[in-house]
Coordinates of C-alpha atoms in Angstrom, one line a residue:
M13 CA 0.0 0.0 0.0
F14 CA 1.0 3.6 -0.5
R15 CA 2.4 5.4 2.5
S16 CA 4.1 8.8 3.1
I17 CA 7.5 9.0 4.6
S18 CA 6.2 10.1 7.9
S19 CA 3.8 7.2 8.3
I20 CA 6.4 4.4 8.3
K21 CA 6.7 3.3 11.8
G22 CA 8.4 0.3 13.3
V23 CA 6.4 -2.8 14.2
E24 CA 7.2 -4.9 17.3
H25 CA 8.8 -8.3 17.3
P26 CA 8.3 -9.6 20.8
A27 CA 8.6 -13.3 19.7
A28 CA 12.1 -12.6 18.5
G29 CA 11.6 -14.8 15.4
Y30 CA 14.5 -12.9 13.8
R31 CA 16.9 -15.1 15.8
K32 CA 16.4 -17.9 13.2
I33 CA 18.2 -16.0 10.5
F34 CA 21.3 -16.0 12.7
E35 CA 21.5 -19.8 13.2
T36 CA 23.8 -22.3 11.5
V37 CA 22.4 -24.4 8.7
E38 CA 23.7 -27.4 6.8
E39 CA 24.4 -27.2 3.1
L40 CA 22.2 -29.2 0.7
N41 CA 23.3 -32.3 -1.3
E42 CA 20.9 -31.4 -4.1
P43 CA 18.3 -28.6 -4.9
L44 CA 15.0 -28.7 -3.0
P45 CA 11.7 -28.2 -4.8
T46 CA 9.5 -25.2 -3.8
E47 CA 5.8 -24.7 -3.7
V48 CA 4.8 -21.8 -6.0
T49 CA 1.8 -19.8 -5.2
G50 CA 0.6 -16.9 -7.4
V51 CA 1.8 -16.4 -11.0
L52 CA 5.5 -16.0 -11.9
P53 CA 6.1 -13.7 -14.9
S54 CA 6.6 -15.9 -18.0
W55 CA 9.8 -14.0 -18.9
L56 CA 11.4 -14.5 -15.5
S57 CA 13.9 -17.3 -16.2
G58 CA 17.3 -17.5 -14.4
S59 CA 19.0 -17.7 -11.1
L60 CA 19.0 -15.5 -8.0
L61 CA 22.4 -15.9 -6.4
R62 CA 22.9 -14.7 -2.8
M63 CA 25.8 -14.6 -0.3
G64 CA 25.8 -14.5 3.4
P65 CA 27.0 -16.3 6.6
G66 CA 25.7 -19.8 7.2
L67 CA 28.0 -21.3 9.9
F68 CA 28.0 -19.3 13.1
E69 CA 30.2 -21.5 15.2
V70 CA 32.9 -24.1 14.7
G71 CA 32.9 -26.9 17.3
A72 CA 32.6 -25.1 20.6
E73 CA 34.0 -21.8 19.3
P74 CA 31.4 -19.2 18.2
F75 CA 31.8 -16.4 15.7
H76 CA 30.9 -13.1 17.3
H77 CA 30.1 -10.7 14.5
L78 CA 27.5 -10.7 11.7
F79 CA 30.3 -10.6 9.1
D80 CA 32.2 -13.6 10.6
G81 CA 30.1 -16.6 9.8
Q82 CA 31.4 -18.9 7.0
A83 CA 30.3 -18.0 3.5
L84 CA 27.2 -19.8 2.2
I85 CA 26.1 -19.4 -1.4
H86 CA 22.3 -19.6 -2.2
K87 CA 20.5 -20.1 -5.5
F88 CA 16.8 -19.9 -6.4
D89 CA 16.6 -21.2 -9.9
L90 CA 13.5 -20.2 -11.9
R91 CA 12.6 -22.1 -15.0
E92 CA 9.3 -22.3 -16.9
G93 CA 7.2 -21.5 -13.8
H94 CA 9.1 -23.9 -11.5
V95 CA 11.5 -22.9 -8.8
T96 CA 14.2 -24.9 -6.9
Y97 CA 16.4 -23.8 -4.0
H98 CA 20.1 -24.9 -3.4
R99 CA 22.9 -23.8 -1.2
R100 CA 26.5 -24.8 -0.6
Y101 CA 29.4 -23.6 1.6
I102 CA 32.3 -21.8 -0.1
R103 CA 35.3 -24.1 0.3
S104 CA 37.6 -21.2 1.4
D105 CA 40.8 -21.9 3.3
A106 CA 39.0 -20.5 6.4
Y107 CA 36.2 -23.0 6.0
V108 CA 38.1 -26.1 5.0
R109 CA 40.7 -25.7 7.8
A110 CA 38.0 -24.8 10.4
M111 CA 36.1 -28.0 9.5
A112 CA 39.3 -30.1 9.7
E113 CA 40.5 -28.7 13.0
K114 CA 37.0 -28.0 14.5
R115 CA 37.9 -24.5 15.6
V116 CA 38.3 -21.0 14.2
V117 CA 41.6 -21.1 12.4
I118 CA 41.7 -17.7 10.5
T119 CA 40.8 -14.4 12.2
E120 CA 37.5 -13.0 10.9
F121 CA 36.0 -9.5 11.1
G122 CA 35.1 -9.6 14.7
T123 CA 36.4 -13.0 15.8
A124 CA 40.0 -13.7 16.6
A125 CA 41.7 -17.0 15.8
Y126 CA 43.9 -18.6 18.5
P127 CA 46.8 -21.0 18.0
D128 CA 46.1 -24.7 18.1
P129 CA 45.9 -25.6 21.9
C130 CA 47.4 -29.0 21.1
K131 CA 50.7 -27.4 20.0
N132 CA 53.5 -27.2 22.5
I133 CA 54.4 -23.8 24.0
F134 CA 57.2 -23.2 21.5
S135 CA 55.1 -23.9 18.4
R136 CA 52.4 -21.6 19.8
F137 CA 54.9 -18.9 20.5
F138 CA 56.1 -18.9 16.9
T139 CA 52.5 -19.0 15.6
Y140 CA 51.8 -15.7 17.4
F141 CA 54.6 -13.9 15.6
Q142 CA 54.2 -15.4 12.2
G143 CA 51.2 -13.1 11.7
I144 CA 47.5 -13.8 11.3
E145 CA 46.4 -14.8 7.9
V146 CA 44.0 -12.5 5.9
T147 CA 40.7 -14.2 5.6
D148 CA 39.3 -15.5 2.3
N149 CA 35.8 -15.9 3.8
C150 CA 33.9 -14.4 0.8
L151 CA 30.5 -14.0 2.4
V152 CA 29.5 -10.5 1.3
N153 CA 28.6 -10.5 -2.4
I154 CA 28.8 -12.3 -5.7
Y155 CA 29.2 -10.7 -9.1
P156 CA 30.5 -11.5 -12.6
I157 CA 33.9 -10.7 -14.0
G158 CA 34.0 -11.5 -17.7
E159 CA 32.2 -14.8 -18.1
D160 CA 33.0 -16.0 -14.6
F161 CA 31.3 -15.4 -11.2
Y162 CA 33.2 -14.6 -8.0
A163 CA 32.1 -14.6 -4.4
V164 CA 33.8 -11.7 -2.6
T165 CA 34.4 -10.1 0.8
E166 CA 36.6 -6.9 1.3
T167 CA 40.1 -8.4 1.4
N168 CA 42.4 -9.1 -1.5
F169 CA 40.9 -12.6 -1.9
I170 CA 38.0 -13.5 -4.2
T171 CA 36.6 -16.9 -5.0
K172 CA 35.6 -18.2 -8.4
V173 CA 32.4 -20.3 -8.2
D174 CA 30.3 -22.2 -10.6
P175 CA 26.9 -20.4 -10.7
D176 CA 25.1 -23.6 -11.8
S177 CA 26.5 -26.3 -9.4
L178 CA 27.6 -23.7 -6.7
E179 CA 31.0 -25.6 -6.6
T180 CA 34.0 -23.6 -5.4
L181 CA 36.5 -23.5 -8.3
K182 CA 39.5 -21.3 -7.4
K183 CA 40.9 -18.8 -4.9
V184 CA 42.2 -15.7 -6.5
D185 CA 44.6 -13.1 -4.9
L186 CA 44.0 -9.7 -6.4
C187 CA 47.5 -8.6 -5.3
D188 CA 48.8 -10.9 -8.1
Y189 CA 47.3 -8.4 -10.6
L190 CA 46.8 -5.0 -8.9
S191 CA 48.3 -2.7 -6.3
V192 CA 45.6 -2.9 -3.7
N193 CA 45.3 -4.2 -0.2
G194 CA 41.7 -5.2 -0.8
V195 CA 38.7 -4.0 -2.8
T196 CA 35.0 -3.3 -1.9
A197 CA 32.2 -5.9 -2.4
H198 CA 30.3 -3.3 -4.5
P199 CA 31.9 -2.7 -7.9
H200 CA 30.4 -0.8 -10.8
T201 CA 29.9 -2.4 -14.2
D202 CA 29.8 -0.4 -17.5
A203 CA 27.6 -1.3 -20.4
D204 CA 30.5 -3.0 -22.1
G205 CA 31.2 -5.3 -19.1
S206 CA 34.1 -3.4 -17.7
V207 CA 34.2 -3.7 -13.9
Y208 CA 35.4 -0.8 -11.7
N209 CA 36.2 -0.9 -8.0
I210 CA 38.2 0.9 -5.3
G211 CA 40.5 -0.2 -2.6
N212 CA 43.2 1.2 -0.4
C213 CA 46.9 0.9 -1.3
F214 CA 50.3 2.2 -0.3
G215 CA 51.0 5.4 -2.2
K216 CA 54.0 7.7 -2.3
N217 CA 56.4 7.7 0.7
M218 CA 54.5 4.7 2.2
S219 CA 51.5 6.8 2.9
L220 CA 48.0 5.4 2.3
A221 CA 46.0 6.2 -0.8
Y222 CA 43.0 4.8 -2.7
N223 CA 43.2 3.2 -6.1
I224 CA 40.3 3.0 -8.5
I225 CA 40.8 -0.1 -10.6
K226 CA 39.4 -1.4 -13.9
I227 CA 38.9 -5.0 -15.0
P228 CA 38.2 -5.1 -18.7
P229 CA 35.2 -6.8 -20.3
P230 CA 35.3 -10.4 -21.6
Q231 CA 38.3 -10.9 -24.0
K232 CA 37.7 -12.0 -27.5
D233 CA 40.6 -14.5 -27.2
G234 CA 39.0 -16.0 -24.1
S235 CA 41.8 -14.9 -21.8
D236 CA 41.2 -14.0 -18.2
P237 CA 40.2 -10.3 -17.9
L238 CA 41.9 -10.2 -14.4
K239 CA 45.2 -10.4 -16.2
R240 CA 44.5 -7.1 -17.9
S241 CA 43.4 -5.3 -14.8
E242 CA 44.8 -1.8 -14.2
V243 CA 44.8 1.1 -11.8
V244 CA 42.8 3.9 -13.4
V245 CA 43.4 6.7 -10.9
Q246 CA 44.8 7.2 -7.4
L247 CA 43.1 9.3 -4.7
P248 CA 44.9 10.6 -1.6
S249 CA 44.1 9.7 2.0
S250 CA 43.4 12.7 4.3
E251 CA 45.4 10.8 7.0
R252 CA 48.7 9.2 6.1
F253 CA 48.4 6.0 8.2
K254 CA 44.7 5.9 8.7
P255 CA 42.7 5.1 5.6
S256 CA 38.9 5.3 5.8
Y257 CA 36.8 2.2 5.8
V258 CA 35.2 2.0 2.3
H259 CA 32.4 -0.3 1.3
S260 CA 31.2 1.3 -1.9
F261 CA 31.7 4.3 -4.2
G262 CA 29.9 6.4 -6.8
M263 CA 30.4 6.5 -10.6
T264 CA 28.7 8.8 -13.1
E265 CA 29.1 9.0 -16.8
N266 CA 32.2 11.1 -16.5
H267 CA 33.3 11.0 -12.8
F268 CA 34.2 8.8 -9.9
V269 CA 33.0 9.9 -6.4
F270 CA 34.7 8.6 -3.2
V271 CA 33.3 9.5 0.2
E272 CA 36.1 9.4 2.8
Q273 CA 34.2 8.9 6.1
P274 CA 35.6 9.4 9.6
V275 CA 35.6 5.7 10.4
K276 CA 39.3 4.9 10.1
I277 CA 41.6 1.8 10.0
N278 CA 44.5 2.5 12.3
L279 CA 47.3 1.1 10.1
L280 CA 49.9 1.0 12.8
K281 CA 47.6 -0.8 15.2
F282 CA 46.5 -3.1 12.4
L283 CA 50.1 -4.1 11.6
S284 CA 51.3 -4.5 15.2
S285 CA 48.2 -6.4 16.1
W286 CA 49.0 -9.3 13.9
S287 CA 51.3 -10.6 16.7
L288 CA 48.8 -9.9 19.5
R289 CA 46.7 -12.7 20.8
G290 CA 42.9 -12.1 20.6
T291 CA 43.0 -9.2 18.1
N292 CA 40.6 -9.0 15.2
Y293 CA 39.8 -6.5 12.4
M294 CA 37.1 -4.6 14.5
D295 CA 39.8 -3.9 17.1
C296 CA 41.7 -1.8 14.5
F297 CA 38.9 0.7 13.7
E298 CA 38.6 4.1 15.3
S299 CA 36.4 7.1 14.7
N300 CA 37.3 10.8 14.5
E301 CA 34.3 13.1 14.5
Y302 CA 36.3 16.2 14.3
I303 CA 37.8 15.6 10.8
G304 CA 34.3 15.2 9.3
T305 CA 33.6 13.6 6.0
W306 CA 35.4 14.4 2.7
F307 CA 34.1 13.9 -0.9
H308 CA 36.8 13.2 -3.5
V309 CA 36.1 13.5 -7.2
A310 CA 38.1 12.2 -10.2
T311 CA 37.4 12.4 -13.9
R312 CA 37.1 9.1 -15.9
D313 CA 38.5 10.1 -19.3
P314 CA 41.1 11.3 -19.0
A315 CA 41.5 9.8 -15.5
A316 CA 42.6 12.5 -13.1
Y317 CA 42.0 13.4 -9.5
L318 CA 40.4 16.9 -9.1
S319 CA 42.7 18.0 -6.3
S320 CA 41.4 21.6 -6.3
H321 CA 37.8 20.4 -5.5
K322 CA 37.8 19.9 -1.7
F323 CA 34.3 19.0 -0.6
R324 CA 33.6 18.6 3.1
T325 CA 30.7 18.0 5.4
S326 CA 29.9 16.8 9.0
A327 CA 30.7 13.3 10.2
F328 CA 28.6 10.4 9.0
N329 CA 29.0 6.6 8.3
V330 CA 28.3 5.4 4.8
F331 CA 28.3 1.9 3.5
H332 CA 26.0 2.0 0.5
H333 CA 25.9 4.5 -2.4
I334 CA 22.5 4.6 -4.0
N335 CA 23.4 6.4 -7.2
A336 CA 25.3 9.4 -8.6
Y337 CA 24.7 11.4 -11.7
E338 CA 25.6 14.7 -13.4
D339 CA 23.1 17.5 -14.0
Q340 CA 23.8 21.1 -15.2
G341 CA 27.4 21.2 -13.9
F342 CA 26.7 19.4 -10.7
I343 CA 27.2 15.9 -9.4
V344 CA 24.3 14.6 -7.4
V345 CA 25.2 11.9 -4.9
D346 CA 22.5 9.9 -3.0
L347 CA 23.7 7.8 0.0
C348 CA 22.4 5.7 2.8
T349 CA 24.0 7.4 5.8
W350 CA 24.2 7.1 9.6
K351 CA 24.7 10.3 11.5
G352 CA 28.0 10.9 13.4
S353 CA 31.3 9.0 13.5
D354 CA 30.3 6.1 15.9
F355 CA 31.0 3.0 13.8
V356 CA 27.7 1.3 13.0
Y357 CA 29.4 -2.1 12.8
N358 CA 29.9 -1.9 16.6
Y359 CA 26.1 -2.7 16.9
L360 CA 26.2 -5.7 14.6
Y361 CA 27.6 -8.3 17.0
L362 CA 25.5 -11.4 17.1
A363 CA 24.9 -11.0 20.8
N364 CA 23.0 -7.8 19.9
M365 CA 21.2 -9.3 16.9
R366 CA 20.0 -12.4 18.8
A367 CA 18.9 -10.6 21.9
E368 CA 15.3 -10.2 23.2
W369 CA 13.4 -7.6 21.3
D370 CA 13.6 -5.0 24.1
K371 CA 17.3 -5.4 24.3
V372 CA 17.6 -5.1 20.5
K373 CA 15.8 -1.8 20.6
E374 CA 17.9 -0.6 23.6
S375 CA 21.1 -1.3 21.7
A376 CA 19.9 0.3 18.5
M377 CA 18.9 3.5 20.5
R378 CA 22.6 4.0 21.2
A379 CA 23.6 3.6 17.5
P380 CA 23.8 6.4 14.9
Q381 CA 20.5 7.6 13.4
P382 CA 20.0 6.5 9.8
E383 CA 19.1 8.8 6.9
V384 CA 18.9 8.7 3.1
R385 CA 20.7 11.9 2.0
R386 CA 21.3 13.8 -1.2
Y387 CA 24.5 15.8 -1.6
V388 CA 25.2 18.0 -4.5
L389 CA 28.8 18.8 -5.6
P390 CA 29.4 21.8 -7.9
L391 CA 32.0 21.2 -10.5
D392 CA 32.6 24.9 -11.3
I393 CA 34.0 26.3 -8.1
Y394 CA 36.1 29.1 -9.6
R395 CA 35.2 32.7 -9.6
V396 CA 32.4 32.2 -7.1
E397 CA 31.5 34.2 -4.1
Q398 CA 32.4 32.9 -0.6
G399 CA 29.5 32.1 1.7
K400 CA 27.0 31.8 -1.2
N401 CA 25.1 28.6 -2.0
L402 CA 26.6 27.3 -5.3
V403 CA 23.8 24.8 -6.0
S404 CA 21.3 26.1 -8.5
L405 CA 19.3 22.9 -9.2
S406 CA 15.7 23.7 -8.7
Y407 CA 14.6 20.3 -7.4
T408 CA 16.9 20.0 -4.3
T409 CA 17.5 21.8 -1.1
A410 CA 21.0 20.5 -0.8
T411 CA 23.6 23.3 -0.5
A412 CA 27.3 23.8 -1.2
V413 CA 29.1 26.9 0.1
L414 CA 32.7 28.0 -0.6
R415 CA 34.7 28.8 2.5
S416 CA 37.7 31.0 3.0
D417 CA 40.0 28.0 3.4
G418 CA 39.1 26.9 -0.2
T419 CA 36.9 24.0 0.9
V420 CA 33.3 23.7 -0.2
W421 CA 31.0 22.8 2.7
L422 CA 28.1 20.6 1.8
E423 CA 24.7 20.3 3.5
P424 CA 22.4 17.5 2.4
E425 CA 18.8 17.2 1.5
V426 CA 17.2 14.4 3.5
L427 CA 15.2 12.0 1.3
F428 CA 14.2 9.5 4.0
S429 CA 14.4 9.5 7.8
G430 CA 12.5 7.6 10.5
P431 CA 13.5 7.0 14.1
R432 CA 15.7 3.9 14.1
Q433 CA 14.1 2.9 10.8
A434 CA 16.8 2.5 8.3
F435 CA 16.6 2.4 4.5
E436 CA 19.5 0.2 3.5
F437 CA 20.8 -2.3 1.0
P438 CA 19.6 0.0 -1.9
Q439 CA 18.9 -1.2 -5.4
I440 CA 18.0 0.7 -8.5
N441 CA 17.2 -0.2 -12.1
Y442 CA 21.0 -0.4 -12.6
S443 CA 21.2 -1.2 -16.3
R444 CA 19.0 1.8 -17.1
C445 CA 19.8 4.3 -14.4
S446 CA 23.3 3.8 -13.0
G447 CA 25.1 7.1 -13.3
K448 CA 22.0 8.8 -14.7
N449 CA 19.1 10.9 -13.3
Y450 CA 16.6 8.5 -11.8
R451 CA 13.4 8.4 -9.8
Y452 CA 13.1 5.1 -7.8
V453 CA 15.3 3.2 -5.3
Y454 CA 14.3 0.0 -3.5
G455 CA 15.7 -0.9 -0.2
L456 CA 15.5 -3.2 2.8
G457 CA 13.9 -1.6 5.8
L458 CA 15.8 -2.2 9.1
N459 CA 13.7 -1.8 12.2
H460 CA 16.3 -1.3 15.0
F461 CA 18.7 -3.3 12.7
I462 CA 16.2 -6.1 12.2
P463 CA 15.0 -6.5 8.5
D464 CA 11.2 -6.5 8.4
R465 CA 10.1 -4.7 5.3
I466 CA 10.9 -3.8 1.7
V467 CA 10.6 -0.2 0.7
K468 CA 10.3 1.7 -2.6
L469 CA 11.4 5.3 -2.4
N470 CA 10.6 8.0 -5.0
V471 CA 13.7 10.3 -4.6
R472 CA 11.9 13.1 -6.4
T473 CA 8.7 13.2 -4.3
K474 CA 10.0 11.3 -1.2
D475 CA 6.9 9.2 -1.3
T476 CA 7.2 5.6 -0.3
R477 CA 5.5 2.2 -0.8
L478 CA 6.3 -0.9 1.1
W479 CA 5.8 -4.6 1.4
Q480 CA 5.6 -6.0 4.9
E481 CA 4.2 -9.2 6.4
E482 CA 3.9 -10.2 10.1
D483 CA 6.8 -12.1 11.6
S484 CA 8.6 -12.1 8.3
Y485 CA 12.3 -11.1 7.6
P486 CA 13.1 -10.2 4.0
S487 CA 16.5 -9.6 2.4
E488 CA 17.9 -7.0 0.0
P489 CA 15.5 -6.7 -2.9
L490 CA 17.0 -7.1 -6.4
F491 CA 15.3 -5.3 -9.3
I492 CA 14.9 -7.2 -12.5
P493 CA 13.5 -5.1 -15.4
T494 CA 10.8 -6.4 -17.7
P495 CA 12.1 -7.1 -21.2
E496 CA 11.7 -4.1 -23.4
A497 CA 10.3 -2.1 -20.5
I498 CA 9.4 1.6 -21.1
D499 CA 9.0 2.8 -17.5
E500 CA 11.9 2.9 -15.0
D501 CA 10.0 0.8 -12.4
D502 CA 8.6 -1.7 -14.9
G503 CA 9.9 -5.0 -13.5
V504 CA 10.0 -7.2 -10.4
L505 CA 11.8 -7.4 -7.1
L506 CA 13.3 -10.6 -5.8
S507 CA 13.9 -11.1 -2.1
I508 CA 14.5 -14.1 0.1
V509 CA 12.1 -13.9 3.1
V510 CA 12.2 -16.0 6.3
K511 CA 8.9 -16.6 8.2
P512 CA 10.0 -18.9 11.1
G513 CA 6.5 -19.9 12.2
A514 CA 5.3 -21.0 8.7
E515 CA 5.0 -24.7 7.5
R516 CA 7.5 -23.8 4.8
P517 CA 9.6 -21.2 6.7
S518 CA 11.4 -19.5 3.8
F519 CA 10.4 -18.3 0.4
L520 CA 11.5 -16.4 -2.6
L521 CA 9.2 -13.3 -2.9
V522 CA 8.4 -11.9 -6.3
L523 CA 7.0 -8.3 -6.1
D524 CA 5.6 -6.1 -8.8
A525 CA 8.1 -3.2 -8.6
R526 CA 5.5 -0.6 -9.6
Q527 CA 2.8 -1.3 -7.1
M528 CA 4.9 -3.3 -4.5
T529 CA 2.3 -6.0 -4.6
E530 CA 3.0 -9.7 -4.5
L531 CA 3.0 -11.6 -7.7
A532 CA 4.2 -15.0 -6.5
R533 CA 6.2 -16.7 -3.8
A534 CA 8.2 -20.0 -4.0
S535 CA 8.2 -21.5 -0.5
V536 CA 10.8 -24.1 0.6
N537 CA 10.9 -26.4 3.7
T538 CA 14.1 -25.0 5.3
I539 CA 15.3 -22.0 7.2
I540 CA 17.5 -19.7 5.1
P541 CA 20.0 -17.7 7.2
V542 CA 20.5 -14.0 6.6
T543 CA 21.9 -13.0 3.2
L544 CA 23.8 -9.8 2.5
H545 CA 24.1 -9.2 -1.2
G546 CA 23.7 -11.0 -4.5
T547 CA 23.0 -10.9 -8.2
Y548 CA 20.6 -12.3 -10.8
K549 CA 21.9 -14.4 -13.6
P550 CA 19.4 -14.5 -16.5
R551 CA 19.1 -17.7 -18.5
T552 CA 20.7 -17.4 -21.9
P553 CA 18.6 -18.8 -24.8

């Protein structure tokens, strides 16, 4: 049903059914049939591929953070009105060795690995000082590079998988091809199949910087596109040894946009902590509210950093860019933000997520307040008057003011805001609207961090429509356009929903993206744990 932005209020979850999406499951030996109700669009034929954690403890050792569980790949396969569900664990080194030793072997985001207690004291001593291995637990996303599909996290390791059988094929170290310490799980893909991404690296004089990289489209000779990867442009870090945490970035037709947030990785602590018992990635983050947030801009062709454009605003967390586009000499950047510098991931420990409902709300009340924001960056900052708003776009209240120190101070327009009601995991009609002016974005509604609705936001009017069902916990909605569609929102949304009390407790939900009404669901007799991100692989004729 249609609702205005102000009418979206959180529902209560006193039964705490959401706990089920944070429980360990077994992989499947073969796909399971589903029970389809409603009518699937005849043109919808392909596979929904999703990544997320599936193993939340190894033996007696638990994982502590939402981003620690071992990677599980899921597939809903749609073919001629029939749907099956399959899942398998990624055979990463982290998973294989954990299964063999029945303990956490490689340190994850919020869980430290300890030396084997069966080793003698001398072996354990040397293990401490050999350093902790970087995890290859690729639980965050899956996307194509060339003709292949890769499960990814945010380190330098990605994992090639078979999108049909879900078999793990090959571990790939991006450092073999590029100068990066790791890349985000949210690349951009051009119409020709070129893949762009960003990651931190060591720049001049051993200071930190950020490299935007390009992986070319599929090669005519059938060679691996990764072998032709290149660094496109390098952006500076505002602090020499403290790069910002980066989860995504913006790309328009002619520019790259990188938001340098005040959540920092303390590099010295990171390097020294390799030899300290009990240290994990989360221990190396720190926040600095006073430095605020910086927007960096680079041109795409020719690739060059716009060092004279110093855009700054107050502190916020950002994990997901919605879209960015150019209009009349401005770059419009839409983001899912969290106010302040307090790191949102501090509130995503499993102890918080699995707590009683009142405790979940209490924890979320201490966390930053979420908002969908629009920032506008003027490209022409020369010969302008200080203290004057430079934004002349008639459809936004966002401002940009040149200051005496040469920086341009940005204030946003708020597109969506509700008390502890986040609009996150945004998706647009990517093939049509990425890098272009657009109207609609779809997102997962987080109620005190618990996913309980799917929301459609009109970024021009700020109107919203939503899908919500009692005691049901959806995942990120993926937009699939109708073939030869005319309208931007002509298509369907696909989301995996868990309804713990149902006879078949999980289902693939298919929504009409225009009206946010249900077209069909494919229910399966198994619980599906939380998934983070994914992709849709259409079936080729």
